[in-house]
Amino acid sequence: GYLEDSDVDSADKEWVWTHYGTAYNAFYTFFEITLSGSWPAKVRPLLLKVSQGLFLFFALYVTIIVFAVIRVIGAIFLRDTLDAAHNDAEHLVAERLKKKAQDVAKLEQVFRDIDESEDGIITEKVLSGVLSNPKCQAYFQTLDLDVNEGSALFRLLDQGDGEVTLDEFIQGIMRCRGPARAIDQVALHAEMKHLDAKLCRLLRHFTGEADAAPRRVEG
């Protein structure tokens, strides 16, 4: 055999023995060829030193096992990872929707508790009276709403008619939830809306006065 041939260089015999001389050596070499991508360094010397006839075997092995099977396994693991991430995202969305529904139910109950007259609206006086109670303030803080004055909260919720309905209450509270700076931003937006409404009324008033002035002169 190759290892017994006296014409073969001893260094080449040692290389072949080290990589393929025993079942253990051969198994470990194929393990490296398969998983480490070192097949050129492990195969080419064997083809040059032992037999080029081994090319067909290694060509099939590298093509089918190294390139095909390993990449298929990798693709399966990647797909499972992406599926798990997608499921996590769906679970997170479902949890947030569930929590939002629970919060809306809590706010509906809060509105009913505040609306003692049961007419479906609350006024600034009623809301200010409720928030003057420290326990009520603490409860609102459990809803991530940092507010201490009922009048300030009412201005955020009111759409300009001096009353707050259930829908306005829920939508306004959901916008205001979060740290103090978040409610400050909503408050600024609400104040700008109120200011815009006042300016529009003033503009209509002065426009009406300007139109009436020529008619008074003519009369």
PDB file of C-alpha atoms in Angstrom, residues 2 5-14:
ATOM      1  CA  TYR A   2       0.935   3.649  -0.068  1.00  0.00           C
ATOM      2  CA  ASP A   5       5.944   1.949  -0.447  1.00  0.00           C
ATOM      3  CA  SER A   6       9.664   2.592   0.137  1.00  0.00           C
ATOM      4  CA  ASP A   7       9.840   5.100  -2.701  1.00  0.00           C
ATOM      5  CA  VAL A   8       7.400   7.470  -0.974  1.00  0.00           C
ATOM      6  CA  ASP A   9       8.865  10.306   1.045  1.00  0.00           C
ATOM      7  CA  SER A  10       8.584   9.744   4.788  1.00  0.00           C
ATOM      8  CA  ALA A  11       7.098  13.210   5.314  1.00  0.00           C
ATOM      9  CA  ASP A  12       4.282  12.398   2.879  1.00  0.00           C
ATOM     10  CA  LYS A  13       3.671   9.055   4.625  1.00  0.00           C
ATOM     11  CA  GLU A  14       3.480  10.860   7.956  1.00  0.00           C
TER      12      GLU A  14
END
